[in-house]
GROMACS .gro file of N, CA and C in nm:
model
  468
    1MET      N    1  -2.142  -1.091   0.931
    1MET     CA    2  -2.160  -1.216   0.859
    1MET      C    3  -2.174  -1.186   0.710
    2MET      N    4  -2.112  -1.268   0.630
    2MET     CA    5  -2.122  -1.255   0.486
    2MET      C    6  -2.238  -1.340   0.436
    3PRO      N    7  -2.321  -1.288   0.349
    3PRO     CA    8  -2.429  -1.368   0.292
    3PRO      C    9  -2.373  -1.487   0.215
    4ALA      N   10  -2.446  -1.596   0.211
    4ALA     CA   11  -2.403  -1.717   0.139
    4ALA      C   12  -2.376  -1.686  -0.008
    5LEU      N   13  -2.446  -1.590  -0.063
    5LEU     CA   14  -2.428  -1.549  -0.201
    5LEU      C   15  -2.283  -1.509  -0.231
    6TYR      N   16  -2.210  -1.459  -0.130
    6TYR     CA   17  -2.072  -1.416  -0.149
    6TYR      C   18  -1.975  -1.534  -0.159
    7ARG      N   19  -2.018  -1.652  -0.123
    7ARG     CA   20  -1.938  -1.775  -0.132
    7ARG      C   21  -1.805  -1.764  -0.058
    8MET      N   22  -1.805  -1.704   0.057
    8MET     CA   23  -1.683  -1.691   0.136
    8MET      C   24  -1.653  -1.826   0.201
    9PRO      N   25  -1.529  -1.872   0.192
    9PRO     CA   26  -1.494  -2.000   0.252
    9PRO      C   27  -1.477  -1.989   0.404
   10SER      N   28  -1.464  -2.103   0.466
   10SER     CA   29  -1.432  -2.103   0.609
   10SER      C   30  -1.287  -2.059   0.625
   11ASP      N   31  -1.247  -2.029   0.748
   11ASP     CA   32  -1.109  -1.986   0.773
   11ASP      C   33  -1.007  -2.082   0.715
   12ALA      N   34  -1.033  -2.211   0.724
   12ALA     CA   35  -0.938  -2.311   0.679
   12ALA      C   36  -0.921  -2.312   0.527
   13ASP      N   37  -1.024  -2.269   0.454
   13ASP     CA   38  -1.020  -2.275   0.308
   13ASP      C   39  -0.990  -2.143   0.242
   14GLY      N   40  -0.983  -2.036   0.317
   14GLY     CA   41  -0.962  -1.903   0.260
   14GLY      C   42  -0.815  -1.868   0.249
   15LEU      N   43  -0.789  -1.742   0.235
   15LEU     CA   44  -0.652  -1.693   0.226
   15LEU      C   45  -0.577  -1.719   0.357
   16PRO      N   46  -0.449  -1.744   0.349
   16PRO     CA   47  -0.372  -1.761   0.473
   16PRO      C   48  -0.350  -1.627   0.541
   17TRP      N   49  -0.330  -1.629   0.671
   17TRP     CA   50  -0.306  -1.508   0.749
   17TRP      C   51  -0.187  -1.430   0.691
   18ARG      N   52  -0.086  -1.501   0.644
   18ARG     CA   53   0.033  -1.437   0.588
   18ARG      C   54  -0.003  -1.342   0.473
   19HIS      N   55  -0.108  -1.377   0.396
   19HIS     CA   56  -0.152  -1.291   0.285
   19HIS      C   57  -0.190  -1.152   0.337
   20ALA      N   58  -0.267  -1.146   0.442
   20ALA     CA   59  -0.308  -1.017   0.499
   20ALA      C   60  -0.187  -0.939   0.549
   21VAL      N   61  -0.096  -1.007   0.616
   21VAL     CA   62   0.024  -0.942   0.669
   21VAL      C   63   0.109  -0.886   0.556
   22GLU      N   64   0.128  -0.964   0.450
   22GLU     CA   65   0.208  -0.917   0.337
   22GLU      C   66   0.145  -0.795   0.270
   23CYS      N   67   0.013  -0.796   0.255
   23CYS     CA   68  -0.056  -0.680   0.197
   23CYS      C   69  -0.036  -0.556   0.284
   24LEU      N   70  -0.046  -0.572   0.414
   24LEU     CA   71  -0.026  -0.459   0.505
   24LEU      C   72   0.117  -0.408   0.500
   25GLU      N   73   0.212  -0.499   0.486
   25GLU     CA   74   0.353  -0.458   0.478
   25GLU      C   75   0.383  -0.385   0.348
   26ARG      N   76   0.322  -0.429   0.237
   26ARG     CA   77   0.349  -0.370   0.104
   26ARG      C   78   0.286  -0.233   0.085
   27ALA      N   79   0.177  -0.207   0.153
   27ALA     CA   80   0.102  -0.082   0.131
   27ALA      C   81   0.187   0.040   0.158
   28ARG      N   82   0.172   0.140   0.074
   28ARG     CA   83   0.243   0.267   0.096
   28ARG      C   84   0.162   0.357   0.188
   29ASN      N   85   0.033   0.367   0.161
   29ASN     CA   86  -0.056   0.450   0.242
   29ASN      C   87  -0.171   0.363   0.292
   30TYR      N   88  -0.236   0.410   0.395
   30TYR     CA   89  -0.348   0.338   0.454
   30TYR      C   90  -0.462   0.437   0.472
   31TRP      N   91  -0.582   0.391   0.449
   31TRP     CA   92  -0.700   0.474   0.478
   31TRP      C   93  -0.742   0.444   0.620
   32LEU      N   94  -0.743   0.547   0.700
   32LEU     CA   95  -0.780   0.536   0.840
   32LEU      C   96  -0.918   0.598   0.856
   33ALA      N   97  -1.014   0.518   0.901
   33ALA     CA   98  -1.151   0.566   0.920
   33ALA      C   99  -1.180   0.575   1.070
   34THR      N  100  -1.218   0.695   1.112
   34THR     CA  101  -1.255   0.719   1.251
   34THR      C  102  -1.397   0.775   1.255
   35THR      N  103  -1.446   0.798   1.374
   35THR     CA  104  -1.580   0.852   1.392
   35THR      C  105  -1.571   0.988   1.460
   36ARG      N  106  -1.635   1.086   1.399
   36ARG     CA  107  -1.638   1.220   1.457
   36ARG      C  108  -1.724   1.219   1.584
   37PRO      N  109  -1.706   1.316   1.671
   37PRO     CA  110  -1.785   1.321   1.794
   37PRO      C  111  -1.937   1.322   1.769
   38ASP      N  112  -1.980   1.375   1.653
   38ASP     CA  113  -2.123   1.377   1.624
   38ASP      C  114  -2.171   1.250   1.554
   39GLY      N  115  -2.081   1.150   1.539
   39GLY     CA  116  -2.118   1.021   1.482
   39GLY      C  117  -2.091   1.007   1.333
   40ARG      N  118  -2.057   1.116   1.266
   40ARG     CA  119  -2.027   1.108   1.123
   40ARG      C  120  -1.892   1.042   1.100
   41PRO      N  121  -1.877   0.967   0.990
   41PRO     CA  122  -1.748   0.903   0.962
   41PRO      C  123  -1.646   1.004   0.911
   42HIS      N  124  -1.521   0.969   0.926
   42HIS     CA  125  -1.410   1.051   0.878
   42HIS      C  126  -1.301   0.955   0.828
   43ALA      N  127  -1.259   0.969   0.703
   43ALA     CA  128  -1.156   0.882   0.647
   43ALA      C  129  -1.046   0.967   0.585
   44ARG      N  130  -0.922   0.928   0.610
   44ARG     CA  131  -0.807   0.999   0.556
   44ARG      C  132  -0.695   0.899   0.525
   45PRO      N  133  -0.619   0.925   0.417
   45PRO     CA  134  -0.499   0.843   0.394
   45PRO      C  135  -0.389   0.889   0.490
   46VAL      N  136  -0.318   0.794   0.546
   46VAL     CA  137  -0.210   0.825   0.640
   46VAL      C  138  -0.090   0.735   0.611
   47PHE      N  139   0.027   0.779   0.656
   47PHE     CA  140   0.146   0.697   0.650
   47PHE      C  141   0.145   0.602   0.769
   48GLY      N  142   0.205   0.486   0.750
   48GLY     CA  143   0.214   0.391   0.860
   48GLY      C  144   0.313   0.280   0.828
   49VAL      N  145   0.351   0.207   0.932
   49VAL     CA  146   0.440   0.092   0.917
   49VAL      C  147   0.387  -0.024   1.000
   50ARG      N  148   0.418  -0.144   0.952
   50ARG     CA  149   0.389  -0.265   1.027
   50ARG      C  150   0.521  -0.313   1.083
   51LEU      N  151   0.527  -0.326   1.212
   51LEU     CA  152   0.653  -0.359   1.279
   51LEU      C  153   0.624  -0.437   1.406
   52SER      N  154   0.701  -0.541   1.429
   52SER     CA  155   0.691  -0.617   1.553
   52SER      C  156   0.548  -0.657   1.586
   53GLY      N  157   0.474  -0.700   1.485
   53GLY     CA  158   0.339  -0.748   1.508
   53GLY      C  159   0.235  -0.640   1.525
   54GLY      N  160   0.269  -0.514   1.501
   54GLY     CA  161   0.172  -0.406   1.517
   54GLY      C  162   0.171  -0.313   1.398
   55MET      N  163   0.065  -0.233   1.388
   55MET     CA  164   0.054  -0.128   1.288
   55MET      C  165   0.068   0.004   1.362
   56TYR      N  166   0.158   0.090   1.311
   56TYR     CA  167   0.185   0.217   1.376
   56TYR      C  168   0.164   0.331   1.278
   57PHE      N  169   0.099   0.437   1.326
   57PHE     CA  170   0.070   0.556   1.245
   57PHE      C  171   0.114   0.678   1.323
   58ASP      N  172   0.159   0.779   1.250
   58ASP     CA  173   0.190   0.904   1.317
   58ASP      C  174   0.086   1.006   1.275
   59GLY      N  175   0.071   1.107   1.352
   59GLY     CA  176  -0.024   1.212   1.319
   59GLY      C  177  -0.023   1.320   1.424
   60PHE      N  178  -0.027   1.441   1.379
   60PHE     CA  179  -0.029   1.554   1.469
   60PHE      C  180  -0.156   1.548   1.555
   61CYS      N  181  -0.145   1.573   1.683
   61CYS     CA  182  -0.256   1.557   1.776
   61CYS      C  183  -0.375   1.648   1.745
   62LYS      N  184  -0.357   1.751   1.664
   62LYS     CA  185  -0.468   1.841   1.632
   62LYS      C  186  -0.537   1.809   1.501
   63THR      N  187  -0.493   1.701   1.433
   63THR     CA  188  -0.564   1.660   1.311
   63THR      C  189  -0.703   1.610   1.348
   64ARG      N  190  -0.793   1.612   1.253
   64ARG     CA  191  -0.930   1.567   1.278
   64ARG      C  192  -0.931   1.423   1.325
   65TRP      N  193  -0.853   1.334   1.259
   65TRP     CA  194  -0.860   1.194   1.298
   65TRP      C  195  -0.803   1.172   1.438
   66ALA      N  196  -0.700   1.246   1.476
   66ALA     CA  197  -0.645   1.232   1.611
   66ALA      C  198  -0.743   1.283   1.715
   67ARG      N  199  -0.814   1.392   1.684
   67ARG     CA  200  -0.915   1.442   1.777
   67ARG      C  201  -1.032   1.344   1.785
   68ASN      N  202  -1.068   1.282   1.672
   68ASN     CA  203  -1.172   1.179   1.675
   68ASN      C  204  -1.130   1.065   1.766
   69PHE      N  205  -1.005   1.023   1.751
   69PHE     CA  206  -0.951   0.915   1.833
   69PHE      C  207  -0.962   0.949   1.981
   70ALA      N  208  -0.932   1.074   2.016
   70ALA     CA  209  -0.938   1.114   2.156
   70ALA      C  210  -1.079   1.100   2.212
   71ALA      N  211  -1.179   1.124   2.128
   71ALA     CA  212  -1.319   1.114   2.172
   71ALA      C  213  -1.371   0.971   2.167
   72GLN      N  214  -1.329   0.897   2.067
   72GLN     CA  215  -1.377   0.759   2.048
   72GLN      C  216  -1.267   0.681   1.975
   73PRO      N  217  -1.197   0.591   2.043
   73PRO     CA  218  -1.077   0.530   1.986
   73PRO      C  219  -1.100   0.414   1.887
   74VAL      N  220  -1.219   0.399   1.833
   74VAL     CA  221  -1.241   0.292   1.736
   74VAL      C  222  -1.189   0.335   1.599
   75VAL      N  223  -1.144   0.237   1.519
   75VAL     CA  224  -1.082   0.268   1.391
   75VAL      C  225  -1.100   0.152   1.294
   76GLU      N  226  -1.101   0.185   1.165
   76GLU     CA  227  -1.087   0.086   1.059
   76GLU      C  228  -0.970   0.130   0.973
   77VAL      N  229  -0.889   0.034   0.934
   77VAL     CA  230  -0.775   0.059   0.847
   77VAL      C  231  -0.798  -0.019   0.719
   78HIS      N  232  -0.788   0.049   0.605
   78HIS     CA  233  -0.804  -0.013   0.474
   78HIS      C  234  -0.679   0.013   0.392
   79LEU      N  235  -0.649  -0.076   0.298
   79LEU     CA  236  -0.540  -0.054   0.206
   79LEU      C  237  -0.579   0.054   0.106
   80GLU      N  238  -0.481   0.116   0.043
   80GLU     CA  239  -0.510   0.222  -0.052
   80GLU      C  240  -0.562   0.169  -0.185
   81SER      N  241  -0.537   0.044  -0.216
   81SER     CA  242  -0.577  -0.014  -0.343
   81SER      C  243  -0.691  -0.113  -0.323
   82GLY      N  244  -0.777  -0.125  -0.423
   82GLY     CA  245  -0.885  -0.223  -0.417
   82GLY      C  246  -0.847  -0.356  -0.478
   83ASP      N  247  -0.721  -0.368  -0.529
   83ASP     CA  248  -0.678  -0.493  -0.590
   83ASP      C  249  -0.669  -0.605  -0.487
   84GLU      N  250  -0.624  -0.574  -0.371
   84GLU     CA  251  -0.621  -0.666  -0.257
   84GLU      C  252  -0.693  -0.596  -0.144
   85VAL      N  253  -0.780  -0.666  -0.078
   85VAL     CA  254  -0.858  -0.605   0.029
   85VAL      C  255  -0.813  -0.662   0.163
   86VAL      N  256  -0.775  -0.573   0.252
   86VAL     CA  257  -0.752  -0.607   0.393
   86VAL      C  258  -0.815  -0.495   0.473
   87ILE      N  259  -0.904  -0.532   0.563
   87ILE     CA  260  -0.972  -0.437   0.649
   87ILE      C  261  -0.943  -0.478   0.793
   88VAL      N  262  -0.884  -0.388   0.869
   88VAL     CA  263  -0.854  -0.413   1.009
   88VAL      C  264  -0.947  -0.326   1.092
   89GLU      N  265  -1.025  -0.388   1.178
   89GLU     CA  266  -1.111  -0.315   1.270
   89GLU      C  267  -1.052  -0.327   1.410
   90GLY      N  268  -1.053  -0.219   1.483
   90GLY     CA  269  -1.000  -0.225   1.619
   90GLY      C  270  -1.005  -0.091   1.688
   91GLU      N  271  -0.911  -0.073   1.776
   91GLU     CA  272  -0.901   0.051   1.852
   91GLU      C  273  -0.763   0.111   1.832
   92LEU      N  274  -0.758   0.241   1.840
   92LEU     CA  275  -0.629   0.310   1.838
   92LEU      C  276  -0.581   0.327   1.980
   93ASP      N  277  -0.452   0.319   1.995
   93ASP     CA  278  -0.389   0.335   2.124
   93ASP      C  279  -0.279   0.438   2.106
   94GLY      N  280  -0.293   0.555   2.165
   94GLY     CA  281  -0.188   0.655   2.160
   94GLY      C  282  -0.092   0.627   2.273
   95PHE      N  283   0.035   0.614   2.243
   95PHE     CA  284   0.130   0.577   2.346
   95PHE      C  285   0.268   0.631   2.310
   96THR      N  286   0.354   0.632   2.408
   96THR     CA  287   0.493   0.666   2.385
   96THR      C  288   0.571   0.536   2.396
   97PRO      N  289   0.628   0.489   2.283
   97PRO     CA  290   0.697   0.360   2.284
   97PRO      C  291   0.828   0.364   2.363
   98GLU      N  292   0.869   0.247   2.406
   98GLU     CA  293   1.000   0.233   2.470
   98GLU      C  294   1.106   0.278   2.370
   99PRO      N  295   1.222   0.325   2.417
   99PRO     CA  296   1.324   0.377   2.327
   99PRO      C  297   1.363   0.284   2.212
  100ALA      N  298   1.378   0.155   2.238
  100ALA     CA  299   1.418   0.062   2.132
  100ALA      C  300   1.310   0.052   2.024
  101LEU      N  301   1.183   0.043   2.063
  101LEU     CA  302   1.075   0.037   1.967
  101LEU      C  303   1.062   0.171   1.894
  102ALA      N  304   1.078   0.281   1.965
  102ALA     CA  305   1.072   0.413   1.902
  102ALA      C  306   1.178   0.425   1.793
  103ALA      N  307   1.297   0.373   1.819
  103ALA     CA  308   1.405   0.377   1.719
  103ALA      C  309   1.367   0.296   1.596
  104HIS      N  310   1.309   0.178   1.617
  104HIS     CA  311   1.267   0.093   1.503
  104HIS      C  312   1.156   0.161   1.423
  105ILE      N  313   1.060   0.220   1.491
  105ILE     CA  314   0.950   0.288   1.422
  105ILE      C  315   1.006   0.403   1.337
  106THR      N  316   1.094   0.484   1.396
  106THR     CA  317   1.155   0.596   1.325
  106THR      C  318   1.233   0.547   1.204
  107GLU      N  319   1.311   0.440   1.220
  107GLU     CA  320   1.389   0.384   1.109
  107GLU      C  321   1.298   0.331   0.998
  108ASP      N  322   1.192   0.261   1.034
  108ASP     CA  323   1.102   0.204   0.934
  108ASP      C  324   1.028   0.313   0.857
  109PHE      N  325   0.986   0.418   0.926
  109PHE     CA  326   0.923   0.531   0.856
  109PHE      C  327   1.022   0.594   0.759
  110ALA      N  328   1.148   0.615   0.802
  110ALA     CA  329   1.248   0.678   0.716
  110ALA      C  330   1.279   0.592   0.595
  111ALA      N  331   1.281   0.460   0.611
  111ALA     CA  332   1.309   0.370   0.498
  111ALA      C  333   1.191   0.365   0.401
  112LYS      N  334   1.071   0.367   0.453
  112LYS     CA  335   0.952   0.355   0.369
  112LYS      C  336   0.916   0.486   0.301
  113TYR      N  337   0.930   0.596   0.371
  113TYR     CA  338   0.893   0.728   0.320
  113TYR      C  339   1.018   0.816   0.316
  114VAL      N  340   1.093   0.805   0.209
  114VAL     CA  341   1.220   0.876   0.196
  114VAL      C  342   1.199   1.027   0.216
  115GLY      N  343   1.280   1.083   0.304
  115GLY     CA  344   1.271   1.225   0.332
  115GLY      C  345   1.170   1.261   0.439
  116TYR      N  346   1.097   1.161   0.491
  116TYR     CA  347   0.996   1.188   0.594
  116TYR      C  348   1.051   1.141   0.728
  117ARG      N  349   1.036   1.221   0.828
  117ARG     CA  350   1.088   1.187   0.960
  117ARG      C  351   0.975   1.190   1.061
  118VAL      N  352   0.958   1.082   1.131
  118VAL     CA  353   0.860   1.076   1.240
  118VAL      C  354   0.938   1.067   1.371
  119GLU      N  355   0.892   1.137   1.469
  119GLU     CA  356   0.954   1.132   1.601
  119GLU      C  357   0.869   1.042   1.690
  120ALA      N  358   0.896   0.914   1.683
  120ALA     CA  359   0.815   0.817   1.757
  120ALA      C  360   0.818   0.840   1.908
  121ALA      N  361   0.929   0.894   1.957
  121ALA     CA  362   0.938   0.919   2.101
  121ALA      C  363   0.838   1.023   2.148
  122ASP      N  364   0.786   1.105   2.053
  122ASP     CA  365   0.687   1.206   2.088
  122ASP      C  366   0.546   1.149   2.091
  123GLY      N  367   0.531   1.023   2.058
  123GLY     CA  368   0.401   0.958   2.058
  123GLY      C  369   0.357   0.918   1.919
  124VAL      N  370   0.306   0.800   1.909
  124VAL     CA  371   0.251   0.748   1.785
  124VAL      C  372   0.121   0.677   1.820
  125TYR      N  373   0.051   0.633   1.717
  125TYR     CA  374  -0.074   0.560   1.737
  125TYR      C  375  -0.054   0.417   1.690
  126ARG      N  376  -0.103   0.325   1.769
  126ARG     CA  377  -0.093   0.182   1.739
  126ARG      C  378  -0.234   0.127   1.726
  127VAL      N  379  -0.255   0.039   1.628
  127VAL     CA  380  -0.385  -0.026   1.613
  127VAL      C  381  -0.386  -0.154   1.696
  128CYS      N  382  -0.487  -0.167   1.778
  128CYS     CA  383  -0.511  -0.290   1.854
  128CYS      C  384  -0.629  -0.360   1.784
  129PRO      N  385  -0.601  -0.459   1.698
  129PRO     CA  386  -0.705  -0.518   1.614
  129PRO      C  387  -0.800  -0.609   1.690
  130HIS      N  388  -0.926  -0.607   1.644
  130HIS     CA  389  -1.027  -0.699   1.695
  130HIS      C  390  -1.072  -0.796   1.586
  131LEU      N  391  -1.073  -0.747   1.462
  131LEU     CA  392  -1.123  -0.826   1.350
  131LEU      C  393  -1.050  -0.784   1.224
  132THR      N  394  -1.011  -0.882   1.143
  132THR     CA  395  -0.948  -0.854   1.014
  132THR      C  396  -1.020  -0.933   0.907
  133LEU      N  397  -1.051  -0.865   0.797
  133LEU     CA  398  -1.114  -0.928   0.680
  133LEU      C  399  -1.017  -0.914   0.563
  134ALA      N  400  -1.015  -1.013   0.474
  134ALA     CA  401  -0.930  -1.004   0.356
  134ALA      C  402  -0.988  -1.086   0.243
  135TRP      N  403  -0.969  -1.036   0.120
  135TRP     CA  404  -0.997  -1.113   0.000
  135TRP      C  405  -0.919  -1.053  -0.114
  136SER      N  406  -0.905  -1.129  -0.221
  136SER     CA  407  -0.834  -1.077  -0.337
  136SER      C  408  -0.936  -1.019  -0.434
  137VAL      N  409  -0.904  -1.016  -0.563
  137VAL     CA  410  -0.988  -0.948  -0.660
  137VAL      C  411  -1.134  -0.993  -0.654
  138GLU      N  412  -1.156  -1.121  -0.649
  138GLU     CA  413  -1.292  -1.174  -0.637
  138GLU      C  414  -1.315  -1.217  -0.492
  139PRO      N  415  -1.426  -1.180  -0.432
  139PRO     CA  416  -1.446  -1.216  -0.290
  139PRO      C  417  -1.490  -1.361  -0.272
  140VAL      N  418  -1.417  -1.454  -0.336
  140VAL     CA  419  -1.449  -1.596  -0.319
  140VAL      C  420  -1.342  -1.667  -0.239
  141ASP      N  421  -1.236  -1.595  -0.204
  141ASP     CA  422  -1.129  -1.654  -0.125
  141ASP      C  423  -1.111  -1.579   0.006
  142GLY      N  424  -1.209  -1.500   0.040
  142GLY     CA  425  -1.199  -1.417   0.159
  142GLY      C  426  -1.198  -1.496   0.287
  143VAL      N  427  -1.156  -1.429   0.390
  143VAL     CA  428  -1.151  -1.492   0.522
  143VAL      C  429  -1.160  -1.383   0.628
  144ARG      N  430  -1.205  -1.423   0.744
  144ARG     CA  431  -1.217  -1.329   0.857
  144ARG      C  432  -1.141  -1.388   0.974
  145TRP      N  433  -1.061  -1.304   1.039
  145TRP     CA  434  -0.990  -1.347   1.158
  145TRP      C  435  -1.033  -1.258   1.273
  146LYS      N  436  -1.071  -1.318   1.382
  146LYS     CA  437  -1.100  -1.240   1.502
  146LYS      C  438  -0.969  -1.222   1.575
  147ASN      N  439  -0.934  -1.099   1.603
  147ASN     CA  440  -0.800  -1.067   1.654
  147ASN      C  441  -0.804  -1.010   1.795
  148ALA      N  442  -0.893  -1.056   1.878
  148ALA     CA  443  -0.900  -0.999   2.013
  148ALA      C  444  -0.764  -1.006   2.081
  149THR      N  445  -0.689  -1.113   2.057
  149THR     CA  446  -0.558  -1.125   2.120
  149THR      C  447  -0.446  -1.141   2.017
  150ARG      N  448  -0.480  -1.160   1.891
  150ARG     CA  449  -0.379  -1.180   1.787
  150ARG      C  450  -0.320  -1.046   1.745
  151GLU      N  451  -0.191  -1.040   1.737
  151GLU     CA  452  -0.125  -0.922   1.684
  151GLU      C  453  -0.119  -0.933   1.534
  152LEU      N  454  -0.090  -0.824   1.467
  152LEU     CA  455  -0.073  -0.826   1.323
  152LEU      C  456   0.065  -0.879   1.291
  153SER      N  457   0.087  -1.004   1.325
  153SER     CA  458   0.218  -1.066   1.305
  153SER      C  459   0.213  -1.161   1.187
  154SER      N  460   0.324  -1.221   1.158
  154SER     CA  461   0.332  -1.309   1.042
  154SER      C  462   0.297  -1.454   1.077
  155SER      N  463   0.246  -1.479   1.195
  155SER     CA  464   0.210  -1.616   1.231
  155SER      C  465   0.090  -1.661   1.148
  156THR      N  466   0.068  -1.790   1.146
  156THR     CA  467  -0.041  -1.847   1.064
  156THR      C  468  -0.175  -1.812   1.117
   0.00000   0.00000   0.00000
């Protein structure tokens, strides 16, 4: 809950959902925050793409954040810039996508990160969001969306 002092509007008066989606699509890097097995936080910038209503990240299974995920799959995703704030809270899901989705993920990574190749068929991580927060420079237009079933899509 945001204190009244923050003057956050209700969902109807705040930023539209499309604002959060556009910020996520524009971002080059994302800060991924996981929890270490001993409870300490761990944050790292990672590459990712937003595609077909989801956020997808790649990462070698032996990285600290991937090992954290294996022990406790909760995650927060933040944009790299503080000019626009979008915070996605949820769980990571390690999966092997269907061939058509794997091809799209690989193509989107190649288009976004020139010279970088991800092998989506070898497994990627998908964020399953529970809650998304967003605001612009001043936190007077912020809004919170509960995403238990909502995908990170462009719907309202």
